[in-house]
Short mmCIF file of C-alpha atoms and ligand atoms in Angstrom, two decimals:
data_model
loop_
_atom_site.label_atom_id
_atom_site.label_comp_id
_atom_site.label_asym_id
_atom_site.label_seq_id
_atom_site.Cartn_x
_atom_site.Cartn_y
_atom_site.Cartn_z
CA MET A 1 -41.61 53.14 -36.65
CA ASN A 2 -42.79 55.41 -39.46
CA SER A 3 -41.42 53.24 -42.23
CA LYS A 4 -43.77 51.65 -44.72
CA SER A 5 -44.23 47.95 -45.24
CA TYR A 6 -46.21 45.58 -47.47
CA LEU A 7 -47.62 42.26 -46.37
CA GLY A 8 -47.96 39.08 -48.44
CA PHE A 9 -49.88 35.97 -47.33
CA ASP A 10 -49.73 32.48 -48.71
CA PHE A 11 -52.56 30.06 -47.90
CA SER A 12 -50.90 26.98 -49.29
CA THR A 13 -51.70 23.29 -48.93
CA GLN A 14 -49.69 22.67 -45.76
CA GLN A 15 -49.39 26.06 -44.09
CA VAL A 16 -50.35 29.70 -43.94
CA LYS A 17 -47.42 32.03 -44.18
CA ALA A 18 -47.09 35.80 -43.95
CA LEU A 19 -44.13 37.87 -45.05
CA ALA A 20 -43.56 41.60 -44.78
CA ILE A 21 -41.17 43.64 -46.89
CA ASP A 22 -39.98 47.20 -46.48
CA GLU A 23 -39.88 49.88 -49.20
CA ASN A 24 -36.64 48.34 -50.51
CA PHE A 25 -38.17 44.86 -50.80
CA GLN A 26 -36.12 43.58 -47.87
CA ILE A 27 -37.93 40.91 -45.87
CA ILE A 28 -38.55 42.33 -42.41
CA HIS A 29 -40.85 39.73 -40.91
CA GLU A 30 -41.91 36.15 -41.59
CA VAL A 31 -44.37 33.91 -39.76
CA SER A 32 -45.92 30.58 -40.61
CA VAL A 33 -48.44 28.17 -39.14
CA GLN A 34 -48.31 24.50 -40.12
CA PHE A 35 -51.71 22.86 -40.28
CA ASP A 36 -50.70 19.34 -39.19
CA THR A 37 -48.61 20.35 -36.20
CA ASP A 38 -49.96 23.75 -35.12
CA LEU A 39 -53.62 22.87 -35.59
CA PRO A 40 -53.66 19.15 -34.71
CA GLU A 41 -57.37 19.23 -33.81
CA PHE A 42 -58.19 19.18 -37.53
CA LYS A 43 -56.30 15.89 -37.97
CA THR A 44 -54.93 16.70 -41.40
CA GLU A 45 -52.01 14.99 -43.09
CA GLY A 46 -50.08 17.37 -45.26
CA GLY A 47 -52.90 19.85 -44.62
CA VAL A 48 -55.57 17.69 -46.22
CA HIS A 49 -58.01 14.85 -45.70
CA VAL A 50 -57.89 12.11 -48.29
CA HIS A 51 -61.29 10.40 -48.22
CA GLU A 52 -61.98 6.67 -48.34
CA ASP A 53 -62.45 6.61 -52.11
CA LYS A 54 -58.86 7.99 -52.37
CA LEU A 55 -60.13 10.40 -55.04
CA THR A 56 -61.89 12.95 -52.87
CA VAL A 57 -59.51 15.33 -51.13
CA THR A 58 -60.65 18.18 -48.90
CA ALA A 59 -59.39 20.56 -46.24
CA PRO A 60 -61.43 21.93 -43.32
CA THR A 61 -62.35 25.51 -44.20
CA LEU A 62 -62.31 26.61 -40.57
CA MET A 63 -58.71 25.41 -40.22
CA TRP A 64 -57.66 28.12 -42.65
CA VAL A 65 -59.53 30.75 -40.60
CA LYS A 66 -57.86 29.53 -37.40
CA ALA A 67 -54.48 29.60 -39.10
CA LEU A 68 -54.96 33.27 -39.95
CA ASP A 69 -55.86 33.98 -36.31
CA MET A 70 -52.65 32.24 -35.25
CA VAL A 71 -50.42 33.96 -37.81
CA LEU A 72 -51.63 37.38 -36.69
CA GLU A 73 -51.43 36.54 -32.98
CA ASN A 74 -47.85 35.36 -33.50
CA MET A 75 -46.97 38.56 -35.33
CA LYS A 76 -48.48 40.55 -32.48
CA LYS A 77 -46.41 38.59 -29.93
CA GLU A 78 -43.33 39.33 -31.99
CA ASN A 79 -44.21 43.04 -31.91
CA PHE A 80 -44.70 43.36 -35.64
CA ASP A 81 -45.53 46.97 -36.50
CA PHE A 82 -48.96 46.45 -38.10
CA LYS A 83 -49.39 50.21 -38.42
CA SER A 84 -46.62 50.36 -41.00
CA VAL A 85 -48.48 48.12 -43.47
CA VAL A 86 -49.60 50.14 -46.48
CA ALA A 87 -51.13 47.26 -48.38
CA ILE A 88 -51.76 43.53 -48.16
CA SER A 89 -52.14 40.91 -50.83
CA GLY A 90 -51.91 37.16 -50.82
CA ALA A 91 -52.04 33.82 -52.55
CA GLY A 92 -54.01 30.64 -52.09
CA GLN A 93 -53.53 27.11 -53.32
CA GLN A 94 -55.25 27.16 -56.68
CA HIS A 95 -58.65 25.63 -57.48
CA GLY A 96 -59.83 25.01 -53.86
CA SER A 97 -63.25 26.45 -53.06
CA VAL A 98 -65.09 27.85 -50.05
CA TYR A 99 -68.87 27.92 -49.61
CA TRP A 100 -70.18 30.80 -47.50
CA LYS A 101 -73.55 30.15 -45.91
CA LYS A 102 -76.42 32.60 -46.35
CA GLY A 103 -75.98 35.43 -43.86
CA SER A 104 -72.20 35.21 -43.70
CA ARG A 105 -71.60 38.48 -45.46
CA SER A 106 -73.20 40.16 -42.51
CA SER A 107 -71.02 38.13 -40.10
CA LEU A 108 -67.93 39.27 -42.02
CA GLN A 109 -69.05 42.87 -41.94
CA ASN A 110 -69.79 42.85 -38.23
CA LEU A 111 -66.82 41.08 -36.67
CA SER A 112 -66.13 41.95 -33.07
CA SER A 113 -62.47 42.67 -32.39
CA GLU A 114 -62.88 41.11 -28.94
CA LYS A 115 -63.08 37.60 -30.37
CA SER A 116 -61.08 35.47 -32.76
CA LEU A 117 -62.15 35.12 -36.40
CA SER A 118 -62.65 31.39 -35.98
CA ASP A 119 -64.99 31.84 -33.01
CA GLN A 120 -67.13 34.18 -35.05
CA LEU A 121 -67.06 32.39 -38.41
CA CYS A 122 -67.36 28.79 -37.24
CA ASP A 123 -70.95 28.65 -38.48
CA SER A 124 -70.41 30.55 -41.71
CA PHE A 125 -69.81 27.74 -44.18
CA SER A 126 -72.48 25.68 -45.91
CA ILE A 127 -69.79 23.10 -46.79
CA HIS A 128 -67.25 22.49 -44.02
CA ASP A 129 -64.72 20.56 -46.05
CA SER A 130 -63.42 22.53 -48.98
CA PRO A 131 -62.57 20.56 -52.10
CA ILE A 132 -58.93 21.24 -53.01
CA TRP A 133 -56.59 20.83 -55.96
CA MET A 134 -55.62 17.27 -55.01
CA ASP A 135 -59.16 16.03 -55.61
CA SER A 136 -59.61 13.84 -58.66
CA SER A 137 -63.16 12.62 -58.14
CA THR A 138 -64.97 14.50 -60.90
CA THR A 139 -63.81 12.81 -64.12
CA ASP A 140 -67.33 12.11 -65.41
CA ILE A 141 -68.45 15.67 -64.78
CA CYS A 142 -65.37 16.96 -66.61
CA ARG A 143 -66.15 14.93 -69.72
CA GLU A 144 -69.80 16.11 -69.66
CA MET A 145 -68.69 19.69 -69.17
CA GLU A 146 -66.34 19.50 -72.15
CA SER A 147 -69.03 18.10 -74.40
CA VAL A 148 -71.35 20.99 -73.48
CA VAL A 149 -68.90 23.52 -74.90
CA GLY A 150 -67.83 21.42 -77.92
CA GLY A 151 -65.09 19.14 -76.62
CA PRO A 152 -61.79 19.38 -74.74
CA ALA A 153 -60.08 21.62 -77.30
CA ALA A 154 -63.03 24.04 -77.29
CA MET A 155 -62.99 24.09 -73.48
CA ALA A 156 -59.26 24.83 -73.52
CA SER A 157 -59.64 27.55 -76.09
CA LEU A 158 -62.42 29.21 -74.05
CA THR A 159 -61.19 28.83 -70.47
CA GLY A 160 -57.44 28.21 -70.95
CA SER A 161 -57.54 24.53 -69.99
CA ARG A 162 -59.52 21.45 -70.87
CA ALA A 163 -61.74 20.34 -67.98
CA TYR A 164 -59.63 19.07 -65.09
CA GLU A 165 -60.93 17.32 -62.00
CA ARG A 166 -59.17 19.71 -59.65
CA PHE A 167 -60.50 22.82 -61.41
CA THR A 168 -63.30 24.47 -59.49
CA GLY A 169 -66.13 24.22 -62.04
CA SER A 170 -66.49 20.45 -61.83
CA GLN A 171 -66.07 20.59 -58.04
CA ILE A 172 -68.96 23.04 -57.71
CA ALA A 173 -71.05 20.84 -60.02
CA LYS A 174 -70.32 17.84 -57.78
CA ILE A 175 -71.45 19.77 -54.70
CA TYR A 176 -74.63 20.88 -56.43
CA ARG A 177 -75.40 17.33 -57.58
CA ASN A 178 -74.63 15.64 -54.25
CA ASN A 179 -75.81 18.30 -51.87
CA ALA A 180 -78.32 20.61 -53.52
CA ASP A 181 -79.49 21.93 -50.14
CA ALA A 182 -76.01 23.07 -49.15
CA TYR A 183 -75.61 24.64 -52.58
CA SER A 184 -78.84 26.59 -52.32
CA ASN A 185 -77.90 27.66 -48.80
CA THR A 186 -74.67 29.12 -50.23
CA GLU A 187 -74.55 32.88 -50.59
CA ARG A 188 -71.07 33.13 -52.07
CA ILE A 189 -68.44 30.79 -53.48
CA SER A 190 -64.83 31.89 -53.05
CA LEU A 191 -61.55 30.43 -54.19
CA VAL A 192 -59.04 29.88 -51.37
CA SER A 193 -57.39 33.13 -52.47
CA SER A 194 -60.52 35.29 -52.51
CA PHE A 195 -61.75 33.63 -49.30
CA ALA A 196 -58.56 34.72 -47.51
CA ALA A 197 -58.93 38.22 -48.95
CA SER A 198 -62.55 38.27 -47.72
CA LEU A 199 -61.39 37.64 -44.14
CA LEU A 200 -59.09 40.66 -44.29
CA LEU A 201 -61.57 42.84 -46.13
CA GLY A 202 -64.51 42.02 -43.88
CA ASP A 203 -66.64 41.48 -46.96
CA TYR A 204 -66.78 39.15 -49.92
CA ALA A 205 -63.65 39.72 -52.00
CA ALA A 206 -63.77 39.39 -55.78
CA ILE A 207 -62.06 36.48 -57.50
CA ASP A 208 -59.12 37.77 -59.55
CA ASN A 209 -58.84 36.96 -63.25
CA SER A 210 -55.66 34.95 -62.85
CA ASP A 211 -56.83 32.51 -60.17
CA GLY A 212 -60.28 32.61 -61.78
CA SER A 213 -58.66 31.05 -64.86
CA GLY A 214 -58.23 27.84 -62.85
CA MET A 215 -61.94 27.12 -62.69
CA ASN A 216 -62.96 26.14 -66.24
CA LEU A 217 -65.59 28.86 -65.90
CA LEU A 218 -63.85 32.05 -67.01
CA ASP A 219 -63.67 33.12 -70.62
CA ILE A 220 -60.00 34.13 -70.46
CA ARG A 221 -60.31 36.59 -73.33
CA LYS A 222 -63.53 38.33 -72.27
CA LYS A 223 -62.46 38.05 -68.63
CA ASP A 224 -65.99 37.23 -67.63
CA TRP A 225 -67.73 34.01 -66.60
CA ASP A 226 -68.95 31.96 -69.54
CA ASP A 227 -72.69 31.41 -69.35
CA LYS A 228 -72.65 27.96 -70.95
CA CYS A 229 -70.16 26.71 -68.38
CA LEU A 230 -72.04 28.36 -65.52
CA GLU A 231 -75.36 26.89 -66.61
CA PHE A 232 -73.86 23.43 -66.88
CA VAL A 233 -72.37 23.58 -63.39
CA ALA A 234 -75.26 24.83 -61.28
CA PRO A 235 -78.17 27.29 -61.32
CA GLY A 236 -77.65 30.82 -60.06
CA LEU A 237 -73.88 30.47 -60.12
CA ARG A 238 -73.05 33.90 -61.53
CA GLY A 239 -74.55 35.58 -58.49
CA LYS A 240 -72.68 33.30 -56.12
CA LEU A 241 -69.31 33.96 -57.77
CA GLY A 242 -69.44 37.75 -57.99
CA CYS A 243 -67.62 39.63 -60.78
CA PRO A 244 -63.99 38.70 -61.48
CA VAL A 245 -61.48 41.56 -61.35
CA PRO A 246 -57.93 42.27 -62.61
CA SER A 247 -55.41 40.82 -60.16
CA ALA A 248 -53.95 44.23 -59.25
CA THR A 249 -57.33 45.61 -58.10
CA VAL A 250 -57.44 47.40 -54.77
CA LEU A 251 -60.52 45.82 -53.20
CA GLY A 252 -60.80 48.24 -50.31
CA SER A 253 -59.30 48.80 -46.86
CA VAL A 254 -58.80 46.21 -44.11
CA SER A 255 -61.83 45.62 -41.99
CA SER A 256 -62.06 47.53 -38.71
CA TYR A 257 -61.61 44.16 -36.98
CA PHE A 258 -57.92 44.26 -37.91
CA SER A 259 -57.32 47.90 -37.09
CA GLU A 260 -58.98 47.47 -33.70
CA ARG A 261 -57.50 44.09 -32.76
CA TYR A 262 -54.02 44.35 -34.28
CA ASN A 263 -53.56 48.06 -34.80
CA PHE A 264 -53.47 47.96 -38.59
CA ASN A 265 -53.78 51.38 -40.16
CA PRO A 266 -57.50 51.66 -41.06
CA LYS A 267 -56.38 52.92 -44.48
CA CYS A 268 -54.29 49.79 -45.17
CA LYS A 269 -55.40 48.48 -48.56
CA VAL A 270 -56.29 44.93 -49.54
CA VAL A 271 -55.21 44.10 -53.09
CA ALA A 272 -56.96 41.13 -54.75
CA PHE A 273 -55.45 37.78 -53.74
CA THR A 274 -54.49 35.32 -56.45
CA GLY A 275 -53.41 31.68 -56.95
CA ASP A 276 -50.09 30.43 -55.64
CA ASN A 277 -48.66 29.76 -59.10
CA PRO A 278 -49.55 33.20 -60.49
CA ALA A 279 -48.19 34.68 -57.24
CA SER A 280 -44.90 32.84 -57.76
CA LEU A 281 -44.67 34.24 -61.26
CA ALA A 282 -44.90 37.68 -59.65
CA GLY A 283 -42.35 36.68 -57.01
CA PHE A 284 -39.90 35.66 -59.73
CA ARG A 285 -40.62 38.92 -61.56
CA LEU A 286 -41.08 37.05 -64.78
CA ARG A 287 -40.91 39.36 -67.82
CA HIS A 288 -41.97 39.11 -71.46
CA GLY A 289 -40.20 36.15 -73.09
CA ASP A 290 -38.97 34.63 -69.79
CA VAL A 291 -39.72 31.13 -68.56
CA ILE A 292 -39.53 29.57 -65.13
CA VAL A 293 -38.51 25.95 -64.84
CA SER A 294 -39.09 24.39 -61.46
CA LEU A 295 -37.27 21.07 -61.22
CA GLY A 296 -38.77 19.21 -58.28
CA THR A 297 -40.66 16.00 -57.55
CA SER A 298 -42.89 17.14 -60.34
CA ASP A 299 -41.51 19.64 -62.82
CA THR A 300 -43.37 22.85 -63.62
CA PHE A 301 -42.80 25.20 -66.50
CA MET A 302 -44.30 28.68 -66.47
CA MET A 303 -44.08 31.37 -69.10
CA TRP A 304 -45.34 34.82 -70.00
CA LEU A 305 -47.55 34.84 -73.11
CA ASP A 306 -49.03 37.67 -75.13
CA ASN A 307 -51.00 35.64 -77.64
CA PRO A 308 -51.80 32.28 -76.14
CA THR A 309 -53.04 29.29 -78.09
CA PRO A 310 -54.43 27.11 -75.30
CA LYS A 311 -54.25 23.39 -75.97
CA THR A 312 -55.58 20.29 -74.29
CA GLU A 313 -52.24 20.04 -72.52
CA GLY A 314 -51.16 22.69 -70.04
CA HIS A 315 -52.98 25.68 -68.60
CA VAL A 316 -53.30 29.27 -69.73
CA PHE A 317 -54.21 31.82 -67.06
CA VAL A 318 -54.75 35.55 -67.28
CA ASN A 319 -51.42 37.11 -66.24
CA PRO A 320 -51.41 38.18 -62.58
CA VAL A 321 -49.25 41.27 -63.13
CA ASP A 322 -50.59 42.46 -66.49
CA ASN A 323 -54.30 42.00 -67.12
CA ASP A 324 -53.81 42.18 -70.90
CA ALA A 325 -51.22 39.41 -70.98
CA TYR A 326 -51.36 35.72 -70.11
CA MET A 327 -49.24 33.12 -68.44
CA ALA A 328 -49.07 29.44 -69.15
CA MET A 329 -48.19 26.57 -66.91
CA LEU A 330 -47.21 23.04 -67.78
CA CYS A 331 -47.01 20.37 -65.08
CA TYR A 332 -45.04 17.15 -65.42
CA LYS A 333 -45.37 14.26 -63.03
CA ASN A 334 -42.10 12.68 -64.10
CA GLY A 335 -39.53 15.03 -62.63
CA SER A 336 -36.84 14.32 -60.09
CA LEU A 337 -37.90 10.75 -59.32
CA THR A 338 -37.29 9.83 -62.95
CA ARG A 339 -33.94 11.65 -62.99
CA GLU A 340 -32.99 9.82 -59.81
CA ARG A 341 -33.98 6.46 -61.28
CA ILE A 342 -31.67 7.03 -64.24
CA ARG A 343 -28.96 8.27 -61.87
CA ASP A 344 -29.30 4.96 -59.99
CA SER A 345 -29.45 2.72 -63.05
CA SER A 346 -26.87 4.49 -65.22
CA ALA A 347 -24.61 6.51 -62.90
CA ASN A 348 -24.19 4.25 -59.86
CA GLY A 349 -26.52 6.38 -57.82
CA SER A 350 -24.05 9.29 -57.93
CA TRP A 351 -24.81 12.83 -59.09
CA GLU A 352 -21.06 13.27 -59.77
CA GLU A 353 -21.11 10.36 -62.21
CA PHE A 354 -24.35 11.71 -63.64
CA SER A 355 -22.62 15.05 -64.27
CA SER A 356 -19.57 13.33 -65.80
CA ALA A 357 -21.89 11.52 -68.20
CA LEU A 358 -23.46 14.84 -69.23
CA LYS A 359 -20.01 16.33 -69.77
CA SER A 360 -18.72 13.35 -71.76
CA THR A 361 -21.64 13.41 -74.22
CA LYS A 362 -22.46 16.08 -76.79
CA PRO A 363 -25.59 18.21 -77.08
CA LYS A 364 -28.22 16.37 -79.16
CA ASN A 365 -26.77 13.06 -77.98
CA CYS A 366 -25.70 11.90 -81.49
CA GLY A 367 -29.37 11.76 -82.45
CA ASN A 368 -30.41 9.50 -79.57
CA LEU A 369 -33.60 10.67 -77.93
CA GLY A 370 -35.43 9.26 -74.93
CA ILE A 371 -38.86 9.79 -73.42
CA TYR A 372 -39.22 8.54 -69.85
CA TYR A 373 -42.61 8.39 -68.18
CA ASP A 374 -42.05 6.22 -65.13
CA VAL A 375 -45.51 7.11 -63.86
CA GLN A 376 -48.55 8.08 -65.91
CA GLU A 377 -47.58 11.47 -67.31
CA ILE A 378 -50.14 14.26 -67.58
CA THR A 379 -48.32 16.23 -70.28
CA PRO A 380 -49.03 14.20 -72.39
CA ASN A 381 -51.21 11.46 -71.01
CA ALA A 382 -48.84 8.48 -71.47
CA VAL A 383 -46.67 6.01 -69.57
CA GLY A 384 -43.57 3.97 -70.40
CA THR A 385 -39.96 4.39 -71.51
CA PHE A 386 -39.20 5.02 -75.17
CA ARG A 387 -35.77 5.29 -76.78
CA PHE A 388 -35.11 6.31 -80.37
CA ASP A 389 -31.85 6.18 -82.30
CA GLU A 390 -30.71 8.77 -84.84
CA ASN A 391 -32.96 7.13 -87.48
CA ASN A 392 -36.02 7.43 -85.25
CA GLN A 393 -36.03 3.68 -84.73
CA GLN A 394 -37.05 2.50 -81.27
CA VAL A 395 -34.24 0.73 -79.45
CA PRO A 396 -34.45 -1.26 -76.20
CA GLU A 397 -31.59 0.46 -74.40
CA PHE A 398 -28.92 3.16 -74.50
CA ARG A 399 -25.35 3.11 -73.22
CA ALA A 400 -25.22 4.50 -69.67
CA GLU A 401 -23.91 7.97 -70.53
CA ILE A 402 -26.28 8.29 -73.51
CA GLU A 403 -29.16 7.34 -71.23
CA VAL A 404 -28.19 10.06 -68.74
CA ARG A 405 -28.14 12.76 -71.40
CA ALA A 406 -31.29 11.35 -73.00
CA VAL A 407 -33.40 11.69 -69.87
CA ILE A 408 -32.35 15.31 -69.32
CA GLU A 409 -32.58 16.38 -72.97
CA GLY A 410 -35.90 14.52 -73.35
CA GLN A 411 -37.44 16.27 -70.32
CA PHE A 412 -36.31 19.72 -71.51
CA LEU A 413 -37.27 19.16 -75.14
CA ALA A 414 -40.74 18.18 -73.96
CA LYS A 415 -41.07 21.47 -72.07
CA ARG A 416 -39.90 23.54 -75.03
CA CYS A 417 -42.15 21.66 -77.45
CA HIS A 418 -45.27 22.07 -75.27
CA ALA A 419 -44.45 25.70 -74.50
CA GLU A 420 -44.21 26.49 -78.22
CA ARG A 421 -47.55 24.81 -78.85
CA LEU A 422 -49.11 27.15 -76.29
CA GLY A 423 -47.78 30.19 -78.15
CA TYR A 424 -44.40 30.67 -76.48
CA SER A 425 -41.50 31.91 -78.55
CA LEU A 426 -38.03 32.91 -77.49
CA LYS A 427 -37.35 36.64 -77.68
CA PRO A 428 -34.01 38.47 -77.64
CA GLY A 429 -33.21 38.83 -73.96
CA SER A 430 -35.39 35.89 -72.87
CA ARG A 431 -34.23 34.31 -69.63
CA VAL A 432 -34.76 30.88 -68.16
CA LEU A 433 -35.26 31.13 -64.40
CA ALA A 434 -34.53 27.78 -62.78
CA THR A 435 -35.59 26.63 -59.33
CA GLY A 436 -36.02 23.40 -57.38
CA GLY A 437 -33.66 20.59 -56.35
CA ALA A 438 -32.08 19.88 -59.74
CA SER A 439 -31.26 23.58 -60.24
CA ASN A 440 -28.26 22.95 -57.96
CA ASN A 441 -26.64 20.87 -60.69
CA GLU A 442 -24.78 23.14 -63.13
CA ASP A 443 -24.42 20.38 -65.73
CA ILE A 444 -28.17 19.84 -65.83
CA LEU A 445 -28.60 23.62 -66.14
CA GLN A 446 -26.17 23.67 -69.09
CA VAL A 447 -28.39 21.19 -70.94
CA LEU A 448 -31.41 23.33 -70.05
CA SER A 449 -29.69 26.38 -71.48
CA ASP A 450 -28.70 24.53 -74.68
CA VAL A 451 -32.15 23.03 -75.27
CA LEU A 452 -33.99 26.29 -74.62
CA SER A 453 -31.32 28.44 -76.31
CA ALA A 454 -31.32 31.01 -73.53
CA PRO A 455 -29.23 31.89 -70.49
CA VAL A 456 -30.26 30.16 -67.29
CA TYR A 457 -30.47 32.01 -63.98
CA VAL A 458 -30.95 30.38 -60.62
CA LEU A 459 -33.53 31.74 -58.22
CA ASP A 460 -34.10 31.39 -54.54
CA THR A 461 -37.73 30.34 -54.33
CA SER A 462 -38.27 29.70 -50.68
CA ASN A 463 -40.76 32.55 -50.46
CA SER A 464 -41.78 33.13 -54.03
CA ALA A 465 -45.58 33.23 -53.60
CA CYS A 466 -45.52 35.32 -50.40
CA LEU A 467 -42.88 37.68 -51.71
CA GLY A 468 -44.73 37.96 -55.00
CA CYS A 469 -47.84 39.02 -53.09
CA ALA A 470 -46.04 41.58 -50.95
CA CYS A 471 -44.75 43.02 -54.25
CA ARG A 472 -48.24 42.81 -55.77
CA ALA A 473 -49.58 44.70 -52.76
CA LYS A 474 -47.11 47.49 -53.46
CA HIS A 475 -47.87 47.44 -57.18
CA GLY A 476 -51.61 47.59 -56.45
CA VAL A 477 -51.33 50.84 -54.53
CA ILE A 478 -48.58 52.47 -56.62
CA GLY A 479 -49.83 51.53 -60.12
CA GLY A 480 -47.70 51.62 -63.29
CA THR A 481 -46.17 48.39 -64.53
CA PHE A 482 -45.19 45.64 -62.13
CA ASP A 483 -41.73 45.57 -63.67
CA GLU A 484 -41.19 49.27 -62.94
CA VAL A 485 -42.36 48.89 -59.36
CA THR A 486 -40.13 45.90 -58.63
CA ARG A 487 -37.09 46.78 -60.75
CA SER A 488 -34.81 47.47 -57.80
CA ILE A 489 -35.02 43.90 -56.51
CA THR A 490 -31.63 42.22 -56.66
CA ALA A 491 -31.15 40.09 -59.74
CA CYS A 492 -30.77 36.34 -59.79
CA ARG A 493 -27.49 34.45 -60.44
CA LEU A 494 -26.42 33.53 -63.99
CA ALA A 495 -25.67 29.79 -64.05
CA ALA A 496 -25.36 28.78 -67.74
CA THR A 497 -25.21 30.35 -71.19
CA PRO A 498 -26.28 28.47 -74.31
CA ASN A 499 -23.85 26.81 -76.70
CA ASN A 500 -24.96 27.31 -80.23
CA CYS A 501 -26.76 24.06 -80.85
CA THR A 502 -30.07 23.98 -82.60
CA TYR A 503 -32.30 21.23 -81.30
CA ASP A 504 -34.97 19.75 -83.54
CA VAL A 505 -38.05 20.46 -81.46
CA ASP A 506 -40.41 19.30 -84.22
CA ARG A 507 -38.71 15.92 -84.27
CA TYR A 508 -39.37 15.63 -80.54
CA GLY A 509 -43.03 16.52 -81.11
CA THR A 510 -43.39 13.88 -83.81
CA LEU A 511 -41.78 11.18 -81.67
CA GLU A 512 -43.92 12.14 -78.72
CA LYS A 513 -46.99 11.59 -80.89
CA VAL A 514 -45.68 8.13 -81.78
CA VAL A 515 -45.27 7.43 -78.08
CA THR A 516 -48.69 8.69 -77.09
CA GLY A 517 -50.26 6.48 -79.70
CA CYS A 518 -48.50 3.41 -78.33
CA SER A 519 -48.42 4.31 -74.66
CA GLN A 520 -48.44 1.23 -72.43
CA ASP A 521 -51.07 0.96 -69.69
C1 XUL B 1 -51.93 24.11 -60.00
C2 XUL B 1 -52.16 23.22 -58.86
C3 XUL B 1 -51.27 23.32 -57.67
C4 XUL B 1 -51.96 24.13 -56.60
C5 XUL B 1 -51.35 23.93 -55.22
O1 XUL B 1 -52.79 23.90 -61.07
O2 XUL B 1 -53.08 22.45 -58.85
O3 XUL B 1 -50.03 23.85 -57.99
O4 XUL B 1 -51.99 25.47 -56.96
O5 XUL B 1 -50.17 24.52 -55.05
#
């Protein structure tokens, strides 16, 4: 009963989850609430509402509040020892925003432990439907916003990313333009992460630098809002955003609402919440020189950077576990569905045959190189299938086993090429941490290891964001480096070591430029 624990939350797109670890990082409790099934009154699909224009995507803000009520009530029913919690942190889906109505700070500060949070905060939002990361309705605003700071490259260099529709800056601008009254009736704008932290803190929680980097508003080097961006978006925005803080900041203690209603220790600390991707980076305990490759429906590539060179492709965020470092993230739409298409067309729909093809062909594929964008790719913006022979001549097709190797090598070369453009370079001891469906296939992992020239480890990711936040909570109260604090966590499994084959990454980059120039609509 006297043992210490740390609590991590994850307010993701489809659910809210909480996970507690003990001093030895063992998971001692896990609870989740699914929006669609546990809160059917909000009528979400996959946790969201896609509007008629198909571009606008929102989630009911109050649903998130209710989900927190439910998570905590469930933990109480399961006799979770709230008193043991030393510190809490959490993650939120990135980019989503919450609009607190004037007067809500006082509601947060004066919550009665007799009632649920949702009963008391149901009238606290000036916008009831929070724009979320799946929204793509602000293209025009993004282009205007970029031109105000000198173009997409200048925007990327300043804020870590060119202007993206899902990033919060353009979403706030849309709200101001379409609903100026609601905007002026807004006292505070939170990200999903800082909104969730605010509930626990009983006061407005600061936005952390890492999640703040997903807004196109933060100067990622100065770690302060950029006035030009703020002025473009809406008047009086600086005051509504509050000051951003390092992600390991202890914001204060839990509000008395939680100590009275759930028996939390009144001294339990709330450490700044962050975005789900930065939180996963913490959960994977990514170190200098490491990369994470998540091979799922869409592929994601994350890396630790010391000296980033943000480009118009990919995103650079302030690092969530070291405020002086950075992380970068590259997202690819053509992931497992493209691999499966080639498996079906060139390996009789069988992963075994796919693996045999990889084994029967040599690294670098005798100079054959393929680029496969079945759907409009975002990194880079292109679509189509492109095959090049060893003389860089485009060819209409490859033999089946060449095609299999080409899709895997092409996807991994792309990631290495884009990572290097963002300032990534392999260091002695660099590790590739692989996750997602395709990380079960050792032959695919061997290609990954060869292309990236580093050993590949496989990670269990089921809880990465939540676990990362429980660890961040501990780091926040203990201090020192995150690596020191989390060093005793059991290591991941080594799955592949690189053969000595030097891939020509520049050649890939050149061919990708050819492809982008002639991308088919
Ligand atoms: C990242 C992004 C998503 C969200 C939801 O830029 O848009 O990964 O964080 O998980």
